[in-house]
Coordinates of C-alpha atoms (C1' of nucleotides) in Angstrom, one line a residue:
Chain E
M1 CA 0.0 0.0 0.0
S2 CA 1.1 3.6 -0.6
P3 CA 3.1 4.9 2.3
I4 CA 1.3 8.2 2.7
L5 CA 1.0 8.3 6.5
T6 CA -1.1 11.4 7.4
P7 CA -3.4 11.8 10.3
E8 CA -6.4 11.6 8.0
S9 CA -5.2 8.4 6.3
R10 CA -4.3 6.7 9.6
G11 CA -7.2 7.8 11.8
L12 CA -6.8 7.6 15.5
A13 CA -3.9 5.2 15.0
G14 CA -1.9 8.3 14.1
L15 CA -2.0 9.1 17.8
S16 CA 0.9 6.7 18.3
R17 CA 3.3 9.1 16.4
G18 CA 5.2 6.1 15.1
V19 CA 5.7 4.6 18.5
R20 CA 5.1 0.8 18.5
L21 CA 2.1 0.1 20.7
S22 CA 1.2 -3.2 22.3
D23 CA -1.8 -5.1 21.0
R24 CA -3.6 -4.2 24.2
E25 CA -3.0 -0.5 23.6
V26 CA -4.1 -0.7 20.0
E27 CA -7.2 -2.4 21.1
L28 CA -7.9 0.2 23.8
I29 CA -7.6 3.0 21.3
A30 CA -10.1 1.2 18.9
V31 CA -12.5 0.7 21.8
H32 CA -12.6 4.3 22.8
A33 CA -12.5 6.0 19.4
G34 CA -15.6 7.7 18.2
R35 CA -16.2 8.1 14.5
P36 CA -14.9 11.0 12.5
V37 CA -16.9 14.2 12.9
S38 CA -16.8 17.3 10.7
L39 CA -17.3 20.7 12.2
D40 CA -17.6 24.1 10.5
A41 CA -15.2 26.9 11.1
G42 CA -16.3 28.9 14.2
H43 CA -17.8 25.9 16.0
E44 CA -17.1 26.1 19.7
I45 CA -15.9 22.6 20.6
I46 CA -15.5 23.2 24.3
A47 CA -16.6 26.2 26.4
P48 CA -14.5 27.5 29.3
E49 CA -15.0 25.7 32.6
M50 CA -16.1 22.5 30.9
F51 CA -14.5 19.2 31.7
L52 CA -11.8 18.1 29.4
N53 CA -13.0 14.5 29.6
R54 CA -13.4 13.9 25.9
P55 CA -10.1 14.9 24.1
K56 CA -10.3 15.1 20.4
Y57 CA -7.8 13.9 17.9
I58 CA -7.6 16.2 14.9
L59 CA -7.7 14.5 11.5
S60 CA -7.6 17.8 9.5
G61 CA -8.2 21.5 10.1
W62 CA -7.1 23.8 12.9
V63 CA -8.4 24.3 16.4
G64 CA -7.5 27.2 18.8
S65 CA -7.8 27.8 22.5
V66 CA -9.4 31.2 22.7
R67 CA -9.9 33.8 25.4
M68 CA -12.0 36.9 25.1
L69 CA -11.8 40.2 27.0
S70 CA -15.0 41.8 27.9
D71 CA -14.6 44.5 25.2
G72 CA -14.2 42.0 22.4
R73 CA -10.5 41.7 22.2
R74 CA -9.5 38.1 21.6
Q75 CA -6.4 36.2 22.3
I76 CA -5.7 32.7 21.0
A77 CA -3.4 30.9 23.5
D78 CA -2.5 27.8 21.5
L79 CA -3.1 26.2 18.1
Y80 CA -3.8 22.6 17.4
V81 CA -3.3 21.0 14.0
A82 CA -3.8 17.6 12.4
G83 CA -2.2 14.8 14.3
E84 CA -2.6 16.5 17.6
L85 CA -4.9 16.1 20.6
T86 CA -7.0 19.1 21.6
A87 CA -9.3 19.8 24.6
F88 CA -6.9 17.3 26.3
S89 CA -5.6 16.9 29.8
V90 CA -3.9 14.1 31.6
H91 CA -5.7 15.1 34.7
P92 CA -9.1 13.6 35.5
R93 CA -11.8 16.2 36.0
A94 CA -9.5 19.0 34.6
K95 CA -11.5 22.0 33.3
A96 CA -10.9 24.1 30.2
N97 CA -9.5 27.5 30.9
A98 CA -10.4 28.7 27.5
S99 CA -12.8 28.0 24.7
Y100 CA -11.7 25.5 22.1
V101 CA -12.8 26.7 18.7
A102 CA -12.6 25.3 15.2
L103 CA -10.6 28.0 13.4
T104 CA -11.2 26.3 10.0
P105 CA -13.5 23.4 9.1
V106 CA -12.1 20.4 11.1
K107 CA -12.5 16.7 11.1
I108 CA -11.9 15.2 14.5
I109 CA -12.3 11.9 16.4
E110 CA -13.5 12.1 19.9
T111 CA -12.2 9.8 22.5
D112 CA -14.1 8.9 25.6
G113 CA -12.4 7.4 28.6
L114 CA -9.3 6.6 26.7
V115 CA -7.0 8.9 28.6
E116 CA -8.6 8.1 32.0
N117 CA -8.1 4.4 31.4
V118 CA -4.5 4.8 30.3
M119 CA -3.5 7.2 33.1
A120 CA -5.2 5.1 35.7
R121 CA -3.0 2.1 34.8
P122 CA 0.1 3.5 33.3
D123 CA 1.8 0.2 34.1
I124 CA -0.6 -1.7 31.8
F125 CA -0.4 0.8 28.9
P126 CA 3.1 2.1 29.2
E127 CA 3.7 3.4 25.7
L128 CA 0.4 5.3 25.6
A129 CA 1.0 6.7 29.1
V130 CA 4.3 8.1 28.0
L131 CA 2.7 9.4 24.8
F132 CA 0.0 11.3 26.7
R133 CA 2.5 12.7 29.1
L134 CA 4.5 13.8 26.1
F135 CA 1.5 15.6 24.6
A136 CA 0.9 17.3 27.8
Q137 CA 4.5 18.5 28.1
E138 CA 4.6 19.7 24.5
A139 CA 1.5 21.7 25.1
D140 CA 3.1 23.2 28.2
A141 CA 6.2 24.1 26.3
R142 CA 4.1 25.8 23.6
L143 CA 2.4 28.0 26.1
V144 CA 5.8 29.2 27.4
D145 CA 6.9 29.8 23.9
Q146 CA 3.8 31.8 23.2
I147 CA 4.4 33.9 26.3
V148 CA 7.9 34.8 25.0
R149 CA 6.5 35.5 21.6
V150 CA 3.8 38.0 22.6
G151 CA 5.7 39.3 25.6
R152 CA 9.1 40.2 24.1
M153 CA 9.2 39.7 20.4
L154 CA 8.7 42.1 17.5
A155 CA 6.1 41.4 14.9
H156 CA 8.3 39.8 12.4
E157 CA 10.0 37.7 15.1
R158 CA 6.7 36.5 16.3
V159 CA 5.7 35.4 12.8
A160 CA 9.1 33.7 12.3
H161 CA 8.9 31.9 15.6
L162 CA 5.4 30.7 14.9
A163 CA 6.3 29.7 11.4
V164 CA 9.2 27.5 12.6
D165 CA 7.1 25.9 15.3
L166 CA 4.3 25.1 12.8
Y167 CA 6.7 23.8 10.2
R168 CA 8.2 21.3 12.7
R169 CA 4.8 20.1 13.8
F170 CA 3.5 19.6 10.2
E171 CA 6.8 17.9 9.3
R172 CA 6.2 15.4 12.1
A173 CA 2.6 14.9 11.0
G174 CA 3.8 14.1 7.5
L175 CA 2.0 17.1 6.1
C176 CA 4.9 19.2 4.8
D177 CA 5.8 19.5 1.2
G178 CA 9.4 20.4 1.2
R179 CA 9.6 23.6 3.3
K180 CA 5.9 24.2 2.6
F181 CA 3.2 23.7 5.2
P182 CA -0.6 24.4 5.3
M183 CA -1.6 27.9 6.5
P184 CA -5.4 28.4 6.1
L185 CA -5.7 30.9 8.9
T186 CA -6.9 34.4 8.0
Q187 CA -4.7 37.3 8.9
E188 CA -7.3 38.3 11.5
I189 CA -6.9 34.9 13.3
L190 CA -3.1 35.2 13.0
G191 CA -3.4 38.6 14.7
D192 CA -5.3 37.0 17.6
V193 CA -2.6 34.4 17.9
L194 CA 0.3 36.7 17.8
G195 CA -1.2 39.6 19.7
L196 CA -1.2 42.0 16.7
S197 CA -3.8 43.8 14.6
T198 CA -4.9 42.4 11.3
V199 CA -3.3 45.3 9.5
H200 CA 0.0 44.9 11.1
I201 CA 0.1 41.2 10.4
N202 CA -0.6 42.1 6.8
R203 CA 2.3 44.5 6.6
T204 CA 4.7 42.3 8.5
L205 CA 4.0 39.4 6.1
Q206 CA 4.6 41.7 3.1
Q207 CA 7.9 42.8 4.6
M208 CA 9.0 39.2 5.2
R209 CA 8.1 38.3 1.7
R210 CA 10.2 41.2 0.4
D211 CA 13.0 40.1 2.6
G212 CA 12.9 36.6 1.0
L213 CA 12.1 34.9 4.3
L214 CA 8.6 33.6 3.5
I215 CA 6.6 32.7 0.4
T216 CA 2.9 32.6 0.9
T217 CA 0.7 30.9 -1.7
S218 CA -2.9 30.2 -1.3
H219 CA -3.3 28.5 2.1
H220 CA 0.3 27.5 2.4
W221 CA 3.5 29.0 3.7
E222 CA 6.9 28.1 2.5
I223 CA 9.9 28.9 4.6
V224 CA 12.7 29.8 2.2
D225 CA 15.5 29.1 4.6
I226 CA 14.8 27.4 7.8
E227 CA 18.1 28.4 9.4
Q228 CA 17.6 32.0 8.6
M229 CA 14.0 31.9 9.8
A230 CA 15.0 30.2 13.1
E231 CA 17.6 33.0 13.4
V232 CA 15.0 35.7 13.1
A233 CA 12.8 33.7 15.5
S234 CA 15.6 33.6 18.1
G235 CA 15.4 37.3 18.6
A236 CA 18.9 38.1 17.4
R237 CA 18.0 41.7 16.6
A238 CA 19.1 41.3 13.0
R239 CA 18.0 44.4 11.3
K240 CA 16.2 44.6 8.0
S241 CA 19.4 45.4 6.1
N242 CA 20.7 41.8 5.9
S243 CA 21.3 39.7 2.8
Chain G
M1 CA -0.5 28.2 70.1
S2 CA -0.9 31.3 68.0
P3 CA -2.8 30.5 64.8
I4 CA -0.4 32.3 62.4
L5 CA -0.4 29.7 59.6
T6 CA 2.1 30.9 57.0
P7 CA 4.2 28.7 54.7
E8 CA 7.3 29.6 56.7
S9 CA 5.7 28.8 60.1
R10 CA 4.3 25.5 58.9
G11 CA 7.1 24.2 56.7
L12 CA 6.4 21.6 54.1
A13 CA 3.1 20.8 55.9
G14 CA 1.8 24.0 54.2
L15 CA 1.8 22.0 51.0
S16 CA -1.5 20.5 52.1
R17 CA -3.3 23.9 51.7
G18 CA -5.6 23.0 54.5
V19 CA -6.6 19.7 53.0
R20 CA -6.7 17.0 55.7
L21 CA -4.1 14.4 54.8
S22 CA -3.9 10.8 56.0
D23 CA -1.2 9.8 58.4
R24 CA 0.5 7.9 55.6
E25 CA 0.6 11.1 53.5
V26 CA 1.9 13.2 56.3
E27 CA 4.7 10.7 56.9
L28 CA 5.5 10.5 53.2
I29 CA 6.0 14.3 53.1
A30 CA 8.2 14.2 56.2
V31 CA 10.3 11.4 54.7
H32 CA 10.9 13.3 51.4
A33 CA 11.4 16.8 52.8
G34 CA 14.9 18.3 52.7
R35 CA 15.8 20.9 55.2
P36 CA 15.2 24.6 54.5
V37 CA 17.7 26.2 52.2
S38 CA 18.3 29.9 51.7
L39 CA 19.3 31.2 48.3
D40 CA 20.4 34.7 47.2
A41 CA 18.4 36.7 44.6
G42 CA 19.6 35.9 41.2
H43 CA 20.4 32.2 42.0
E44 CA 19.5 29.9 39.1
I45 CA 17.7 27.1 40.8
I46 CA 17.1 25.1 37.6
A47 CA 18.6 25.5 34.2
P48 CA 16.6 24.9 31.0
E49 CA 16.4 21.2 29.9
M50 CA 17.1 20.0 33.4
F51 CA 14.9 17.4 34.9
L52 CA 12.1 18.6 37.2
N53 CA 12.7 15.8 39.6
R54 CA 13.2 17.8 42.7
P55 CA 10.3 20.3 43.1
K56 CA 10.8 23.0 45.6
Y57 CA 8.3 24.3 48.1
I58 CA 8.8 28.0 48.7
L59 CA 8.8 29.1 52.4
S60 CA 9.5 32.7 51.5
G61 CA 10.6 34.8 48.6
W62 CA 9.8 34.8 44.9
V63 CA 10.9 32.5 42.1
G64 CA 10.4 33.1 38.4
S65 CA 10.5 30.9 35.3
V66 CA 12.7 32.9 32.9
R67 CA 13.4 32.8 29.2
M68 CA 16.1 34.8 27.5
L69 CA 16.3 35.9 23.9
S70 CA 19.7 35.9 22.2
D71 CA 20.1 39.7 22.3
G72 CA 19.4 39.9 26.0
R73 CA 15.7 40.5 26.2
R74 CA 14.1 38.6 29.0
Q75 CA 10.6 37.2 29.6
I76 CA 9.4 35.8 32.8
A77 CA 6.7 33.3 32.1
D78 CA 5.4 32.6 35.6
L79 CA 5.9 33.6 39.2
Y80 CA 6.0 31.4 42.2
V81 CA 5.5 32.7 45.8
A82 CA 5.5 31.4 49.3
G83 CA 3.3 28.3 49.7
E84 CA 3.7 27.2 46.2
L85 CA 5.7 24.5 44.4
T86 CA 8.2 25.6 41.8
A87 CA 10.4 23.6 39.4
F88 CA 7.5 21.1 39.6
S89 CA 5.8 18.7 37.2
V90 CA 3.6 15.8 37.8
H91 CA 5.3 14.0 34.9
P92 CA 8.2 11.8 35.6
R93 CA 11.3 12.9 33.7
A94 CA 9.8 16.1 32.7
K95 CA 12.3 18.8 31.6
A96 CA 12.3 22.5 32.4
N97 CA 11.5 24.7 29.4
A98 CA 12.9 27.8 31.2
S99 CA 15.3 28.7 33.9
Y100 CA 13.9 28.9 37.4
V101 CA 15.5 31.8 39.1
A102 CA 15.3 33.3 42.6
L103 CA 14.0 36.8 42.0
T104 CA 14.5 37.8 45.6
P105 CA 16.3 36.0 48.4
V106 CA 14.3 32.8 48.9
K107 CA 13.9 30.0 51.4
I108 CA 12.9 26.7 50.0
I109 CA 12.5 23.1 50.9
E110 CA 13.5 20.6 48.3
T111 CA 11.6 17.4 47.9
D112 CA 13.1 14.3 46.4
G113 CA 10.9 11.5 45.1
L114 CA 7.8 12.8 46.8
V115 CA 5.9 13.6 43.6
E116 CA 7.0 10.4 41.9
N117 CA 5.9 8.3 44.9
V118 CA 2.5 9.9 45.1
M119 CA 1.8 9.9 41.4
A120 CA 2.9 6.3 41.0
R121 CA 0.3 5.3 43.5
P122 CA -2.5 7.8 43.5
D123 CA -4.7 5.2 45.1
I124 CA -2.5 5.1 48.2
F125 CA -2.0 8.8 48.5
P126 CA -5.3 10.2 47.2
E127 CA -5.3 13.6 48.8
L128 CA -1.8 14.4 47.8
A129 CA -2.4 13.1 44.3
V130 CA -5.3 15.5 43.9
L131 CA -3.3 18.3 45.4
F132 CA -0.4 17.8 42.9
R133 CA -2.8 17.7 40.0
L134 CA -4.4 20.9 41.3
F135 CA -1.0 22.6 41.5
A136 CA -0.3 21.5 37.9
Q137 CA -3.6 22.8 36.7
E138 CA -3.3 26.1 38.4
A139 CA 0.1 26.5 36.8
D140 CA -1.4 25.8 33.5
A141 CA -4.2 28.3 34.0
R142 CA -1.6 30.9 35.0
L143 CA 0.3 30.4 31.8
V144 CA -2.9 31.0 29.7
D145 CA -3.6 34.1 31.8
Q146 CA -0.2 35.3 31.2
I147 CA -0.6 34.9 27.4
V148 CA -3.7 37.0 27.5
R149 CA -2.0 39.6 29.6
V150 CA 1.0 40.2 27.4
G151 CA -0.9 39.4 24.2
R152 CA -3.9 41.7 24.4
M153 CA -3.9 43.9 27.5
L154 CA -2.7 47.5 27.9
A155 CA -0.1 48.3 30.4
H156 CA -2.4 49.3 33.2
E157 CA -4.6 46.3 32.6
R158 CA -1.6 44.0 32.8
V159 CA -0.6 45.4 36.1
A160 CA -4.2 45.2 37.4
H161 CA -4.6 41.6 36.2
L162 CA -1.3 40.6 37.8
A163 CA -2.2 42.4 41.0
V164 CA -5.5 40.6 41.4
D165 CA -3.9 37.3 40.7
L166 CA -1.1 37.8 43.3
Y167 CA -3.5 39.1 45.9
R168 CA -5.6 36.0 45.7
R169 CA -2.5 33.8 45.9
F170 CA -1.2 35.6 49.0
E171 CA -4.6 35.6 50.6
R172 CA -4.6 31.8 50.3
A173 CA -1.1 31.6 51.7
G174 CA -2.2 33.7 54.7
L175 CA 0.2 36.4 53.8
C176 CA -2.2 39.2 53.1
D177 CA -2.8 42.1 55.5
G178 CA -6.2 43.4 54.5
R179 CA -5.9 44.2 50.8
K180 CA -2.1 44.5 51.1
F181 CA 0.3 41.9 49.9
P182 CA 4.1 41.6 49.5
M183 CA 5.7 43.0 46.4
P184 CA 9.5 43.0 46.6
L185 CA 10.0 42.8 42.8
T186 CA 11.9 45.6 41.2
Q187 CA 10.2 47.5 38.4
E188 CA 12.7 45.9 36.0
I189 CA 11.6 42.4 37.0
L190 CA 7.9 43.5 36.8
G191 CA 8.7 44.7 33.2
D192 CA 10.1 41.3 32.3
V193 CA 7.0 39.6 33.7
L194 CA 4.5 41.9 31.9
G195 CA 6.4 42.4 28.7
L196 CA 7.0 46.1 29.3
S197 CA 10.0 48.4 29.8
T198 CA 11.1 49.5 33.2
V199 CA 10.2 53.1 32.4
H200 CA 6.8 52.2 31.3
I201 CA 6.1 50.1 34.4
N202 CA 7.1 53.1 36.4
R203 CA 4.8 55.5 34.6
T204 CA 1.9 53.0 34.6
L205 CA 2.3 52.5 38.4
Q206 CA 2.3 56.3 38.9
Q207 CA -0.9 56.6 36.9
M208 CA -2.6 53.8 38.8
R209 CA -1.6 55.5 42.1
R210 CA -3.0 58.8 40.9
D211 CA -6.2 57.0 39.8
G212 CA -6.6 55.6 43.3
L213 CA -6.3 52.0 42.2
L214 CA -3.1 51.0 43.9
I215 CA -1.1 52.1 46.9
T216 CA 2.5 51.0 46.9
T217 CA 4.5 51.1 50.1
S218 CA 7.9 49.7 50.6
H219 CA 7.8 46.2 49.3
H220 CA 4.0 46.0 49.5
W221 CA 1.0 46.7 47.3
E222 CA -2.4 47.5 48.5
I223 CA -5.4 47.2 46.2
V224 CA -7.7 50.0 47.2
D225 CA -10.8 48.4 45.7
I226 CA -10.6 44.8 44.6
E227 CA -13.8 45.0 42.5
Q228 CA -12.6 48.0 40.7
M229 CA -9.2 46.5 40.1
A230 CA -10.7 43.3 38.8
E231 CA -12.8 45.4 36.5
V232 CA -9.7 47.0 35.0
A233 CA -8.1 43.6 34.8
S234 CA -11.0 42.3 32.8
G235 CA -10.3 44.6 30.0
A236 CA -13.5 46.6 30.0
R237 CA -11.8 49.5 28.3
A238 CA -12.8 51.9 31.1
R239 CA -11.0 55.0 30.3
K240 CA -9.0 57.1 32.8
S241 CA -11.8 59.5 33.3
N242 CA -13.6 57.3 35.8
S243 CA -14.4 57.8 39.5
Chain I
dC1 C1' 29.4 58.8 54.4
dG2 C1' 29.4 56.8 50.1
dC3 C1' 28.4 53.2 47.1
dA4 C1' 25.3 50.4 44.5
dC5 C1' 21.1 49.9 43.0
dA6 C1' 16.1 51.3 42.4
dT7 C1' 13.1 54.8 41.1
dT8 C1' 11.9 58.8 38.6
dT9 C1' 11.9 62.3 34.9
dG10 C1' 12.2 64.4 30.2
dA11 C1' 12.8 64.2 25.3
dC12 C1' 12.4 61.7 21.5
dG13 C1' 11.5 58.0 18.3
dA14 C1' 9.7 53.4 16.8
dG15 C1' 6.4 49.9 16.5
dA16 C1' 1.9 48.9 16.3
dA17 C1' -3.2 50.3 16.5
dT18 C1' -6.9 52.5 14.4
dC19 C1' -10.0 54.2 10.9
dA20 C1' -11.6 54.2 6.5
dA21 C1' -11.5 53.0 2.0
dC22 C1' -10.4 50.1 -1.8
dT23 C1' -9.1 45.7 -4.3
dG24 C1' -9.3 41.0 -5.3
dC25 C1' -11.6 36.8 -5.3
dA26 C1' -14.7 32.8 -4.8
dG27 C1' -19.4 31.5 -4.4
dT28 C1' -24.3 32.5 -5.6
dG29 C1' -28.1 33.4 -8.0
dG30 C1' -30.5 35.7 -11.8
Chain W
dC1 C1' -22.6 33.9 -18.4
dC2 C1' -22.1 37.5 -15.5
dA3 C1' -23.6 40.8 -12.0
dC4 C1' -24.0 40.6 -7.0
dT5 C1' -22.4 39.6 -2.5
dG6 C1' -19.4 38.8 1.3
dC7 C1' -15.2 38.1 3.0
dA8 C1' -10.1 38.3 3.0
dG9 C1' -6.5 41.0 1.8
dT10 C1' -4.3 45.5 0.9
dT11 C1' -3.3 50.5 1.3
dG12 C1' -2.8 55.3 3.2
dA13 C1' -3.2 58.5 6.8
dT14 C1' -3.1 59.3 11.4
dT15 C1' -2.8 58.4 16.3
dC16 C1' -1.3 56.2 20.3
dT17 C1' 1.2 53.2 23.3
dC18 C1' 5.2 52.0 24.5
dG19 C1' 10.5 51.8 24.0
dT20 C1' 14.9 53.9 24.2
dC21 C1' 18.4 56.9 25.9
dA22 C1' 20.2 59.7 29.2
dA23 C1' 20.4 61.9 33.3
dA24 C1' 18.8 63.0 37.9
dT25 C1' 16.9 61.7 42.3
dG26 C1' 16.0 58.6 46.0
dT27 C1' 17.1 54.7 49.2
dG28 C1' 19.1 50.9 51.9
dC29 C1' 23.2 49.4 53.7
dG30 C1' 28.2 48.3 54.9

DNA sequence: CGCACATTTGACGAGAATCAACTGCAGTGG
DNA sequence: CCACTGCAGTTGATTCTCGTCAAATGTGCG
């Protein structure tokens, strides 16, 4: 069979991220997997304060964890893409501290009781337990990254930093084409992720295109030079007058 | 005996946060507690990438999780105060994704193996297991709060939001005096927490004092009106011409 | 008393927000 | 087939928040 291993082609099995699971674990996954569900963009998957007891595996599309201020300002705390778990916590009875919203049309698989069962008996499902802990720690690391981005980086650095992060995640999911990865988010949504206005996102992207850092085609980004982009993302204060 | 229950007076027992622990749990804590250690301000307690296998309970002082950019910019992702665990994770072999630094002189108690033992057998140490999960979830919530603060809030809103958060945490620790709580951080450090320059922190604090929101005495903040401060922190766009 | 460090002040500039209008484009229906 | 519609992207003008630089003032402490 063709070796195209994407989240969508593999279904919930993609959860394993290439880790070899025991038969017991494979079966557990099958037992607790719902069927694929499609949701429209804008759909609120989880409201704040709700229990995170039904994590969702993303087959395609983008989800964001969203916080609103009372005057309408919006901040997206984290993004979730194909191959990742969203509305997820390793802790039983954990509550959402944001809304989880479909930022594009998404296809997801709900799990029910899977995480609870695995984490209640990590000795019986060792690989899955490690995997879930890994997901949790990666999510944590992303939150800290996000704080640094919006707290201390300039607009073009924020974009670069996010681009590198997304590139690596899509690469792992097998959804990159060279240095190109999907980017269906509107500039308004990007603004809410990066703490910038739509207009400023627009101008920043234009500048980065002019600088030869980024190529944006319809619904995709191509990072021209990963090293260079990572350099910009590191906050090295390189001014616009380079190469 | 006098009912002054502060982290410092109670030692690692303060970890329980008032939850009634079983004898078994109390003993486990005693077994895994180190003796109090004092560290100078600036001491790096944990470097990035190090294992978080020895969480520290703070008896007094402030710790921050710190990220540096390559040109020297600094962002503090989270703060930890007396009565809280720092350099902590419920996950075995979890690594730090920031430095943990003493922002003031601190007194801490190191634990060794405590969390591992509890989380390996949550059925045997149910209260502690719940407690540790609670700590983890609170830390998570704080990270999301921090993203919203630095991503979408104006300077005075960030200060208000942080002030309310800290007030509640010190209240729980029994370290509030009315609406007054400890604030030994320099304005430079506050800037690194809130993603603002020292100068702008200074001017923002002056404005908030003039507005009657905040009283700053030496190493303490007093929130004049919690409701009003929370209102500002919610991002309601109330302009300066109020009250 | 004097040193180091924290806070404060002023002048200026830079990065980003806002407002408003215009363009481009894909989907829809006449 | 093409005008109509709605939304995403783009542009220009202007304003505002905040950063930077530099110097002065204040404060705790050996």
